[in-house]
Coordinates of C-alpha atoms in Angstrom, one line a residue:
Chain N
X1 CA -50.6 -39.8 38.1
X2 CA -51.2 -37.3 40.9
X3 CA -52.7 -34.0 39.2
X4 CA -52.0 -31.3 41.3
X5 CA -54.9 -28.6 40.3
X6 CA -53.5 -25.4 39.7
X7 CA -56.5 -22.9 38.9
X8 CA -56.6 -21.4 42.8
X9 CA -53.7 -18.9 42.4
X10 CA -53.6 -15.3 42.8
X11 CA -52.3 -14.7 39.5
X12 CA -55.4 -15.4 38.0
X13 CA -58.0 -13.1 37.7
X14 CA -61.3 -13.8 38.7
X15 CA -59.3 -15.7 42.1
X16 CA -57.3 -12.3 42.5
X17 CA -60.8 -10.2 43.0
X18 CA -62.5 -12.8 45.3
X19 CA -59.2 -12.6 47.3
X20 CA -59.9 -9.0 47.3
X21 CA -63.4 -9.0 47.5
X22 CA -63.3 -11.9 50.2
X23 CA -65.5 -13.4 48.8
X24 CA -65.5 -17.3 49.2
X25 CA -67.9 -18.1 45.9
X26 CA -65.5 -18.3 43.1
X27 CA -62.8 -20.5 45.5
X28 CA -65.3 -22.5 46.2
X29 CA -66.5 -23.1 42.7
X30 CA -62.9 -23.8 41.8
X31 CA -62.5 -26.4 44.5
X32 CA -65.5 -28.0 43.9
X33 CA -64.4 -28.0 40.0
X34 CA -61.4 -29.0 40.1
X35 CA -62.4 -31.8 42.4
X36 CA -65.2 -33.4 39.9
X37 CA -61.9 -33.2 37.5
X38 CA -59.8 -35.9 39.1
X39 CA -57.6 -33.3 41.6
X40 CA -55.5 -35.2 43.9
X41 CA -54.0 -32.0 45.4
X42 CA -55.5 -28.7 45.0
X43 CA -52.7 -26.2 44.7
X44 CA -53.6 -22.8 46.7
X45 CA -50.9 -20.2 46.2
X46 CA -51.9 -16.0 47.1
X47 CA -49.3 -15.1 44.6
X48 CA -49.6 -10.8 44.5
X49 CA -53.3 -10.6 45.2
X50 CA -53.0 -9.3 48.8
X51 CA -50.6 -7.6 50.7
X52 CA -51.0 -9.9 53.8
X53 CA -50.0 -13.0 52.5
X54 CA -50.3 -15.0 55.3
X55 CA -54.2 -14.3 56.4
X56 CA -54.9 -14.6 52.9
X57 CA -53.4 -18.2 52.6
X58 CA -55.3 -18.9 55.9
X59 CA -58.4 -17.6 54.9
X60 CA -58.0 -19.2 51.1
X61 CA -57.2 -22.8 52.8
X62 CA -60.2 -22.4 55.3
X63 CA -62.5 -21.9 52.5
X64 CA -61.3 -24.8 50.8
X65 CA -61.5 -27.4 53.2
X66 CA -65.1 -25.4 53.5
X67 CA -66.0 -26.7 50.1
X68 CA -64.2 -30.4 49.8
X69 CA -62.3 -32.9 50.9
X70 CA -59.8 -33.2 48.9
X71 CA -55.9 -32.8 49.7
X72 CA -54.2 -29.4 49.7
X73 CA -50.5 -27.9 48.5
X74 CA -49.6 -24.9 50.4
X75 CA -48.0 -23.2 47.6
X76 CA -45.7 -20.3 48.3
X77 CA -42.0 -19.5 48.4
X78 CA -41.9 -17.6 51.7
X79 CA -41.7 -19.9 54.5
X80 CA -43.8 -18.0 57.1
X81 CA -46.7 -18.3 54.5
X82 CA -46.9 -22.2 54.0
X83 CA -46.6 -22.2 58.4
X84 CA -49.5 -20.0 58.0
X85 CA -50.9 -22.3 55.9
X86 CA -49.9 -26.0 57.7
X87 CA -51.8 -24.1 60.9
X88 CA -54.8 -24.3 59.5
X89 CA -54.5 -27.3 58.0
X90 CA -57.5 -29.9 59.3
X91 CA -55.9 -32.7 59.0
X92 CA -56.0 -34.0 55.6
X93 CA -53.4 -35.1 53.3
X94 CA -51.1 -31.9 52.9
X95 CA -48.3 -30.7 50.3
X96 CA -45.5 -27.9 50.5
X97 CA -45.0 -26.6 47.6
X98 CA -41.9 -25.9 47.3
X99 CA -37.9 -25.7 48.3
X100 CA -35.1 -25.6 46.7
X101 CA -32.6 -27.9 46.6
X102 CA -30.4 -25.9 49.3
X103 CA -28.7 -28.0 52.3
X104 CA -29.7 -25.3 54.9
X105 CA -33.2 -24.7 53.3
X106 CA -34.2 -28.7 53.4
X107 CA -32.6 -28.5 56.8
X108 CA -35.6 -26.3 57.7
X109 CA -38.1 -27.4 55.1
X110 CA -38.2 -31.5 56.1
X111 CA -38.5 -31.0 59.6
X112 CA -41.2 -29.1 59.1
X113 CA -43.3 -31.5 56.8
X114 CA -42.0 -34.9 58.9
X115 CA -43.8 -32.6 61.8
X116 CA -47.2 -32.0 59.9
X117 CA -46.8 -35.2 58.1
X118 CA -46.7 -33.2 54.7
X119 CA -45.4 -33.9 51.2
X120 CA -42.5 -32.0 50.2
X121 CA -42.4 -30.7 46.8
X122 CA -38.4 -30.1 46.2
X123 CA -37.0 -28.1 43.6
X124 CA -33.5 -29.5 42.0
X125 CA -31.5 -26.3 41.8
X126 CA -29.3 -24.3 44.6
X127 CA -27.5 -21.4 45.0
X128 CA -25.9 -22.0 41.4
X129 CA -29.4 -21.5 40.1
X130 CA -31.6 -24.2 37.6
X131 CA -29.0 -26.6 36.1
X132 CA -29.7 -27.2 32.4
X133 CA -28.3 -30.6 32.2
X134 CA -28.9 -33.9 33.2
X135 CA -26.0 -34.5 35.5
X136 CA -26.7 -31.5 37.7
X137 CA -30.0 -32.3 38.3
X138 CA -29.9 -36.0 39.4
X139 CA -26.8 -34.5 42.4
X140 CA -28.9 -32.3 43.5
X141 CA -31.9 -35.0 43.6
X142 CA -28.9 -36.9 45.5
X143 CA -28.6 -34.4 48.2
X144 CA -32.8 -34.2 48.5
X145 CA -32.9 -37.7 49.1
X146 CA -30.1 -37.8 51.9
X147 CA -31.3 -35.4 53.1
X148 CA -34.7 -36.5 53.1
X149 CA -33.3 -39.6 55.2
X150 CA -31.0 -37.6 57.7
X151 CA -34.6 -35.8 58.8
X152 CA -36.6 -39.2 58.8
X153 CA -39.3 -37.9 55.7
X154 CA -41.1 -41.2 54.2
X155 CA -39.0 -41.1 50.4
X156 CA -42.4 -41.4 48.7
X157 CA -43.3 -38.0 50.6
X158 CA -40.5 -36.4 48.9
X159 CA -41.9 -35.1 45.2
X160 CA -38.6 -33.9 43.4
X161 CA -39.2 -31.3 40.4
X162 CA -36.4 -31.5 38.0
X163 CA -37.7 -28.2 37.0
X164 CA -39.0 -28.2 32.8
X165 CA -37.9 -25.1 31.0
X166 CA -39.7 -24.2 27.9
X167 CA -39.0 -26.2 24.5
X168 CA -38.4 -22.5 23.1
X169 CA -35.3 -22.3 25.1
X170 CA -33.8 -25.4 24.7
X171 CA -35.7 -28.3 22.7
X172 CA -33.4 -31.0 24.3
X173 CA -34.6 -29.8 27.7
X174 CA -38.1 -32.7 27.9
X175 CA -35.3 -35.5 27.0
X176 CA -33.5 -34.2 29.6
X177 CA -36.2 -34.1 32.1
X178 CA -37.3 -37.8 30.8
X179 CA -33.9 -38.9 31.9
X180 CA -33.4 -37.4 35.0
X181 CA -37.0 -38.7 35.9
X182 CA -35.8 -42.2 35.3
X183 CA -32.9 -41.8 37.5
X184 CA -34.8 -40.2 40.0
X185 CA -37.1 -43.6 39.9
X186 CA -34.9 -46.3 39.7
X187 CA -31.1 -45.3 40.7
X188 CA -31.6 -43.2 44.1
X189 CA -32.7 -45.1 46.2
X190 CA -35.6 -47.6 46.9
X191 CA -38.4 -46.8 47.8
X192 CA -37.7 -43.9 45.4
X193 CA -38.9 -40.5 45.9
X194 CA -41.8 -39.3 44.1
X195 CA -41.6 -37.1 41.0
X196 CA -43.2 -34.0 39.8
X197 CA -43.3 -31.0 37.4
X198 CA -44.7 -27.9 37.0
X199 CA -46.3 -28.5 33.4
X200 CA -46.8 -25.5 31.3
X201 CA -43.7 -23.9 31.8
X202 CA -43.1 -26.5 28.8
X203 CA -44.6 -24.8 26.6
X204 CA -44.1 -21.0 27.3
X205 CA -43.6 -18.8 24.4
X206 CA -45.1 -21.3 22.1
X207 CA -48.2 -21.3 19.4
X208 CA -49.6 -24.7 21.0
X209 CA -50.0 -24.6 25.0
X210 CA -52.7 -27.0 25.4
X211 CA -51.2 -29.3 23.1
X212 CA -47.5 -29.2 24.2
X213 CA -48.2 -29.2 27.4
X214 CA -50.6 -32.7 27.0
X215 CA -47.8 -34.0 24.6
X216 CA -44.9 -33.6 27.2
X217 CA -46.8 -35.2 29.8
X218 CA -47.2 -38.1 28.3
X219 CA -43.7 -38.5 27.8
X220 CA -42.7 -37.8 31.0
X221 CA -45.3 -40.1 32.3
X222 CA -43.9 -42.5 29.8
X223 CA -40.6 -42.3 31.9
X224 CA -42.3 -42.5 35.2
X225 CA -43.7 -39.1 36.6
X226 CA -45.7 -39.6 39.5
X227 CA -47.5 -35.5 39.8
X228 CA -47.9 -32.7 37.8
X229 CA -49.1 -29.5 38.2
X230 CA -52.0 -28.8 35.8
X231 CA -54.9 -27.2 34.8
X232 CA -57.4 -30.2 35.8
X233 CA -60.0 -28.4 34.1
X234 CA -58.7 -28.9 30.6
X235 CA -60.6 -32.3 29.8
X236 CA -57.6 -33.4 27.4
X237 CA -55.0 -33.2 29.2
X238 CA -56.7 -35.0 32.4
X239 CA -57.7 -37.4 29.4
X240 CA -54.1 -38.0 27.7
X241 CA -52.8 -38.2 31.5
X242 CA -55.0 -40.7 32.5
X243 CA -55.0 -42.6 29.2
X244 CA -51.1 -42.9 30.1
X245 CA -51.7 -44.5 33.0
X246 CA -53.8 -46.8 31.8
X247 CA -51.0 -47.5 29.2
X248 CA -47.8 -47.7 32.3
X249 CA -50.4 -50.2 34.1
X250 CA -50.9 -47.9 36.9
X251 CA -54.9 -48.1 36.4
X252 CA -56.6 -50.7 35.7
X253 CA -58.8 -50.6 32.3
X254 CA -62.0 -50.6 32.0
X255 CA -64.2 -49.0 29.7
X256 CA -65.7 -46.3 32.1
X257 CA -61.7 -45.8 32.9
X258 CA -62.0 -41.7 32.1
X259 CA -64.8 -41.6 34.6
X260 CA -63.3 -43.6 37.2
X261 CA -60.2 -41.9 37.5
X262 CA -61.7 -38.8 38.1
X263 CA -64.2 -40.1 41.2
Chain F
X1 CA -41.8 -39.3 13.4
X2 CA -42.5 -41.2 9.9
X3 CA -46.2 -41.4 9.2
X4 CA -47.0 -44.3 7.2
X5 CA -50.4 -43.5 6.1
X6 CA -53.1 -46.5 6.9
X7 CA -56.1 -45.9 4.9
X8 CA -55.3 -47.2 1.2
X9 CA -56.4 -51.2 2.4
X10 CA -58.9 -53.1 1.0
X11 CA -60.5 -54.1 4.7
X12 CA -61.8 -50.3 4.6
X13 CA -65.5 -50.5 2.4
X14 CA -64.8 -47.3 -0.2
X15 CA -61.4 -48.6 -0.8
X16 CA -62.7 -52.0 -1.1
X17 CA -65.3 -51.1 -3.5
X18 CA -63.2 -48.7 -5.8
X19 CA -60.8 -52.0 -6.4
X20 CA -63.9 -53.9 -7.2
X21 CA -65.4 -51.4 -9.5
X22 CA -61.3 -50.8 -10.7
X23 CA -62.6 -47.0 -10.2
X24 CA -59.1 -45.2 -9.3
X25 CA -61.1 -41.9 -8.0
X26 CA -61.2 -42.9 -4.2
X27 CA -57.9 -44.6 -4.3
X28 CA -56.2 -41.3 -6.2
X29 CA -58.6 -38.9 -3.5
X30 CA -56.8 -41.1 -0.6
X31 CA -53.5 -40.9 -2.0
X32 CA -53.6 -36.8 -1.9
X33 CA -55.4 -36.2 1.3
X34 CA -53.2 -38.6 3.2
X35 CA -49.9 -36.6 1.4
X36 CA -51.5 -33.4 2.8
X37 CA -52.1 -34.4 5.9
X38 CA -48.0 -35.5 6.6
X39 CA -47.9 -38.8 5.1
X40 CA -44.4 -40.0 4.5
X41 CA -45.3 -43.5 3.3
X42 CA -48.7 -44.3 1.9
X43 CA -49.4 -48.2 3.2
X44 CA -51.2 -50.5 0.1
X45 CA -52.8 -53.5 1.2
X46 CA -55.1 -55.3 -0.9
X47 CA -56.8 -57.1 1.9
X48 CA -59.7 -59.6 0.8
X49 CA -60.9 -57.0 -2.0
X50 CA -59.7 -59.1 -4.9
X51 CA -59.7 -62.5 -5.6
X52 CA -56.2 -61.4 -8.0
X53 CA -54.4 -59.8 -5.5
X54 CA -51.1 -59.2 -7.7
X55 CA -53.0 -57.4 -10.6
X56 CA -55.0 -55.8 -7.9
X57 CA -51.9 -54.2 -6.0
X58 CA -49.8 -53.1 -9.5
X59 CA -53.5 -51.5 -10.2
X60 CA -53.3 -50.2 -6.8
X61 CA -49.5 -48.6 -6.8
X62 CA -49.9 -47.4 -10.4
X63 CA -53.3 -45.5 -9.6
X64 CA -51.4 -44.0 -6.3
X65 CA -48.1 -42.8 -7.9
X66 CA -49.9 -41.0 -10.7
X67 CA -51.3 -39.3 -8.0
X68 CA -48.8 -38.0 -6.0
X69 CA -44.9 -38.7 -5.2
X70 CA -45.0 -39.9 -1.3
X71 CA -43.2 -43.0 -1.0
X72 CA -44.7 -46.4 -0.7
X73 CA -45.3 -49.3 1.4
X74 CA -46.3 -52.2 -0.2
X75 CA -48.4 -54.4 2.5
X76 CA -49.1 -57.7 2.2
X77 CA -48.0 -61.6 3.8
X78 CA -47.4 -62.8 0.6
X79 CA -44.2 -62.6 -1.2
X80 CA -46.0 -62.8 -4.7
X81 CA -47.8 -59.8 -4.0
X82 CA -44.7 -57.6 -2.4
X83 CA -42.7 -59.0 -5.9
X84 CA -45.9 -57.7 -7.8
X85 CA -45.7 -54.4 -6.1
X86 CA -42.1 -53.7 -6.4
X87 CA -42.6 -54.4 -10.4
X88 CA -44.7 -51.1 -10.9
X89 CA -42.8 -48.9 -8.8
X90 CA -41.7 -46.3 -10.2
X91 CA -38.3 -45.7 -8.3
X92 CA -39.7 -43.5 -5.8
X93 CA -38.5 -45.0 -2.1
X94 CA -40.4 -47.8 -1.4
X95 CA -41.0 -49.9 2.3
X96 CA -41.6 -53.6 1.9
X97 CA -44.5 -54.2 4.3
X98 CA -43.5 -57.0 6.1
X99 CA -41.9 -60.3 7.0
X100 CA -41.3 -62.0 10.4
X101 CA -38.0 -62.4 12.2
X102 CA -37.5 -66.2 10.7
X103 CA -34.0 -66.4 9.6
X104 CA -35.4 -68.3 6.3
X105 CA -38.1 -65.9 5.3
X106 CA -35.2 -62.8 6.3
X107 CA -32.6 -64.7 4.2
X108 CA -35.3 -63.9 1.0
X109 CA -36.9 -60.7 1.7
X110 CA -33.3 -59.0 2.8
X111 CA -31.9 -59.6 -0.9
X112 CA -35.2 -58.3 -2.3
X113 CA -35.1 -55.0 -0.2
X114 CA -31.5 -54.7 -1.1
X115 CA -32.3 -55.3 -5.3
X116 CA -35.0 -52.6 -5.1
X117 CA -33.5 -50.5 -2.8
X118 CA -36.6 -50.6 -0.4
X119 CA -37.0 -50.6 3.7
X120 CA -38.1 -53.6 4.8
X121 CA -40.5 -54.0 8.1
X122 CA -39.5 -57.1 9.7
X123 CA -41.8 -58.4 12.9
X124 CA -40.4 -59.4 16.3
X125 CA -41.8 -62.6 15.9
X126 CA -40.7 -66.2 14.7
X127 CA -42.1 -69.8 13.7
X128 CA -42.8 -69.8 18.0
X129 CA -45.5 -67.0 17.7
X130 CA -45.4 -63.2 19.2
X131 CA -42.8 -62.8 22.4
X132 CA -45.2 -61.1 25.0
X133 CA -42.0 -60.2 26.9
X134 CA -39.0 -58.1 26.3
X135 CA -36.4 -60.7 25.8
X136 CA -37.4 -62.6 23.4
X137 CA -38.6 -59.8 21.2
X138 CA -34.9 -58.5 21.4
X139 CA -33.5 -61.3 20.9
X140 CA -35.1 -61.7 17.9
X141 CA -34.5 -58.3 16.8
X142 CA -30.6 -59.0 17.3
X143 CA -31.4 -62.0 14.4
X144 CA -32.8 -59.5 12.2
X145 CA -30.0 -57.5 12.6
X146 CA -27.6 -60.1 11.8
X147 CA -29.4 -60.8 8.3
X148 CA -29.3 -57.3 8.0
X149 CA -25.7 -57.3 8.1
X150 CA -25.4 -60.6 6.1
X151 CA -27.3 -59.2 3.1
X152 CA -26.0 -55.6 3.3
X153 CA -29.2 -54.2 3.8
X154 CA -28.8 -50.4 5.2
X155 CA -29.4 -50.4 9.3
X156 CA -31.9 -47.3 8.8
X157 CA -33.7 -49.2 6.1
X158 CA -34.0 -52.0 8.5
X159 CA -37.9 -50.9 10.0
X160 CA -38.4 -53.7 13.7
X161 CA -41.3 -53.9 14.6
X162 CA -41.6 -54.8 18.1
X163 CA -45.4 -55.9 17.5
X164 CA -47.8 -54.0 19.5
X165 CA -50.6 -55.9 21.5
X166 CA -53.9 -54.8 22.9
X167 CA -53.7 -52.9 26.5
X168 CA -56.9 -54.8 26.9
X169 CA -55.0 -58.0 26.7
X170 CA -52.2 -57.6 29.0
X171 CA -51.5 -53.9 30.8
X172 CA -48.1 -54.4 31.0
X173 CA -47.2 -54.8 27.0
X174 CA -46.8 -50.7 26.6
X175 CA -44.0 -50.5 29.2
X176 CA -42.7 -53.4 27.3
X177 CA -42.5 -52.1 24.3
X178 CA -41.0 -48.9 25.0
X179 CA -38.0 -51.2 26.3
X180 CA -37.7 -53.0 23.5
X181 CA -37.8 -50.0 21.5
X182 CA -35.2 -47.6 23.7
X183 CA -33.2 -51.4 23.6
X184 CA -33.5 -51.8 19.6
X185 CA -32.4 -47.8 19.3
X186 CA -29.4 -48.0 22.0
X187 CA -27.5 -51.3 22.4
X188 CA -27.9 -53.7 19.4
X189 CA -25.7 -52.0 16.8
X190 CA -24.6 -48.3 15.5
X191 CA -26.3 -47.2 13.3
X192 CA -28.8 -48.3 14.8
X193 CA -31.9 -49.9 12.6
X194 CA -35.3 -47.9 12.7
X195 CA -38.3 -49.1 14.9
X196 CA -42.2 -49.0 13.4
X197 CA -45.6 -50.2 15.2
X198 CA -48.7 -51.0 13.8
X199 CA -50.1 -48.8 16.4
X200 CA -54.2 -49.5 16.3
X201 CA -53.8 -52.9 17.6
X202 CA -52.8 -51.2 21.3
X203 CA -56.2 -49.6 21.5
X204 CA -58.3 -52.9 20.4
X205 CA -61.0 -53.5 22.4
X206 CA -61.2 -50.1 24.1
X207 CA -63.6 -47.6 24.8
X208 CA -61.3 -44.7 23.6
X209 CA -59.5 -45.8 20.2
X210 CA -58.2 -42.5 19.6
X211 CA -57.1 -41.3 22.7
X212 CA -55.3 -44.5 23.6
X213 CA -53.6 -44.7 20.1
X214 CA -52.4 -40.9 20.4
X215 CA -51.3 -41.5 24.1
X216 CA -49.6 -45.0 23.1
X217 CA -47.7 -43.1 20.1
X218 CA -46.3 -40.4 21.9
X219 CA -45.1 -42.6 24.6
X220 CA -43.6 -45.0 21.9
X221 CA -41.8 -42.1 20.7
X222 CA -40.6 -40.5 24.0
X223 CA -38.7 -43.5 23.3
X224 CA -37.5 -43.9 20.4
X225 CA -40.0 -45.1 17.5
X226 CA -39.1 -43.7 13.9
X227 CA -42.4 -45.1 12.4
X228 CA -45.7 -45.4 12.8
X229 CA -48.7 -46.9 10.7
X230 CA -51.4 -44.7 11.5
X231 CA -54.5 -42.9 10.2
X232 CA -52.8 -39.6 9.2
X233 CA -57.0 -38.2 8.3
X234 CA -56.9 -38.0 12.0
X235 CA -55.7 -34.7 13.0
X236 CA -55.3 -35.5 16.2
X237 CA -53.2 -38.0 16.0
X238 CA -50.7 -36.8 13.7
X239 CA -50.3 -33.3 16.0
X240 CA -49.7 -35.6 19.0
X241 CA -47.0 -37.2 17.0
X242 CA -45.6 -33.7 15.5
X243 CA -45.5 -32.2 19.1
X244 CA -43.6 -35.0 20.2
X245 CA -41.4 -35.0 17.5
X246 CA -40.6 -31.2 18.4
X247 CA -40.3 -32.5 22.3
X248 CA -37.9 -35.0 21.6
X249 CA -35.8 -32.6 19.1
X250 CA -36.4 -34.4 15.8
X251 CA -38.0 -31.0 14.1
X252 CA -37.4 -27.6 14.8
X253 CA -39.8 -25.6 16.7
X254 CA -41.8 -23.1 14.8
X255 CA -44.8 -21.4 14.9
X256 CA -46.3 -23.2 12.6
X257 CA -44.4 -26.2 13.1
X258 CA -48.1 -28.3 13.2
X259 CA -48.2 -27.0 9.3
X260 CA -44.4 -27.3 8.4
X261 CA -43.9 -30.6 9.7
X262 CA -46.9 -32.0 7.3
X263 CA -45.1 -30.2 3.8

């Protein structure tokens, strides 16, 4: 499973003040970090930190690539900041992160990543907002995927996120998702587009984060989730998730397995 | 997910030297800790501690339900033994512990689960061995269900045991069994019977027992499994299996659902 690395994010605090500081240490650390970890994408997203989003983004990517080699998802929901980002961009494997599900947005969107030869992480829900079912989900997936052929983007490229609410709300939500995953997988189309979530929204409002969210994860990689976005720096849930592979023979065992995965 | 608590067998030394020494303290000690920790069957397997195994396991049973009122599983390959077992018991619910899918040996065991009211863990194998594939192991699972329906035996108390084997061994068997399990819960008959796993065997040979059994069990139960023989004394473990349990709706979520769910 692809772990997308979440920790370099403007919402958090100590990458809010080097955002506002400038200062390139504590990025750098976290790429570095988050690296060692097993990161196959390193999420960068300004969220509120700065009130120019798009020289941040630039200047957040640039100190990245600075500081490894690993692959990067521009991660915003305002489409002039992930340009801002894919200008930058040196060349390396590269993820948007994200769109909706929208016909006119993916109309924009996939050209867009076919041109920087980018993943595209797509959300399933519309103008109607985040279906709740299974149903809804897997049509919208439907109208990614065509549209994903219509604009010529390689299906594995195309990372649908059937979008986990939190097992508060709704506890047959994960079953849900499990399903939809499975669709996503074998029914669409083949190749099949990739899949991916956005973890710990899982378990939001709940007494158990680290465990919930390392619990779900298997499932879903049980099912056949092929990314998540996750803190890589949390040793048991890069543990469980790579223990899963092992288990859905997509790594091979051996006994230095947890080490190997990670290089 | 029913926990069916590993630890009272004869292969382990204490509990192999208590039946020796007929000393019932670390049998009664076992017995407790395992009902704290969630147990909802506590497993009694003589193994090679006695050279009388039928006086050994009454000894056993009696010892365990003065100590407590969990339900029992009465472990052994040998009918005399399971006939021994289900002597003592005191009409708590009992799980007879196990018998292979051969129509013969099913045609006896079945009308003994049915006299004494018990479960019955019946393997997904036959005079031809274990099925490494999915086929075969359902196929043999539709046999069991037939006796089942022959004999009258309750589908729920009907425990199949698609027979775990080492990841080390063959990659592929997880994904296997998670077929045959989601196959045995959906399509063979309504009610459908319960699913089990001796779940250690998955991690034999590996560098990472624990992890692997945790990650194997939460998969298993993403889809489907109602039982588990495990070490409940691992915490670890049984939160794994709780969490899942709240992920795939089974208990409600709480707070302290981690504590509730072991009462």
């Amino acid at each position: 499973m692809i772990a997308v690395a979440e920790r370099i994010n403007g919402m958090f605090k100590d990458v809010r003040r080097a955002i506002q500081k400038k200062d390139p240490g504590p990025i750098v650390d976290l790429a570095q970090k988050q690296t060692e970890q097993g990161a196959g994408y390193l999420d960068i997203n300004v969220g509120t930190a700065a009130a120019d989003q798009l020289s941040t983004m630039r200047w957040l990517i640039e100190t990245v690539q600075g500081a490894c080699k690993t692959p990067i998802a521009i991660d915003s929901q305002k489409l002039p900041v992930i340009q801002a980002g894919l200008e930058v961009c040196d060349g390396r494997p590269v993820m948007i992160n994200s769109v909706s599900g929208d016909p006119e947005k993916l109309d924009v969107y996939m050209p867009l990543a076919v041109q920087h030869n980018a993943a595209l992480v797509t959300l399933t829900m519309n103008v109607d907002g985040v279906p709740q079912n299974i149903d809804t989900r897997v049509e919208i997936a439907m109208t990614i995927v065509s549209k994903a052929m219509e604009h010529g983007l390689d299906m594995p490229k195309v990372f649908i996120d059937p979008i986990v609410l939190p097992v508060t709300v709704d506890q047959k939500q994960p079953i849900y998702i499990c399903e939809v995953i499975k669709q996503i997988k074998t029914v669409l189309c083949d190749p099949a587009p990739s899949t991916i979530v956005g973890l710990s929204n899982i378990s939001q409002g709940t007494s158990q984060r680290p465990l919930i969210n390392r619990t779900g994860l298997v499932m879903l990689q049980a099912y056949g989730l092929d990314a998540a976005i996750i803190d890589v720096l949390d040793t048991e849930i890069m543990d469980a998730a790579i223990s899963a592979d092992v288990l859905m023979n997509r790594i091979i065992y051996s006994d230095s397995y947890l080490k190997s995965a990670r290089m």
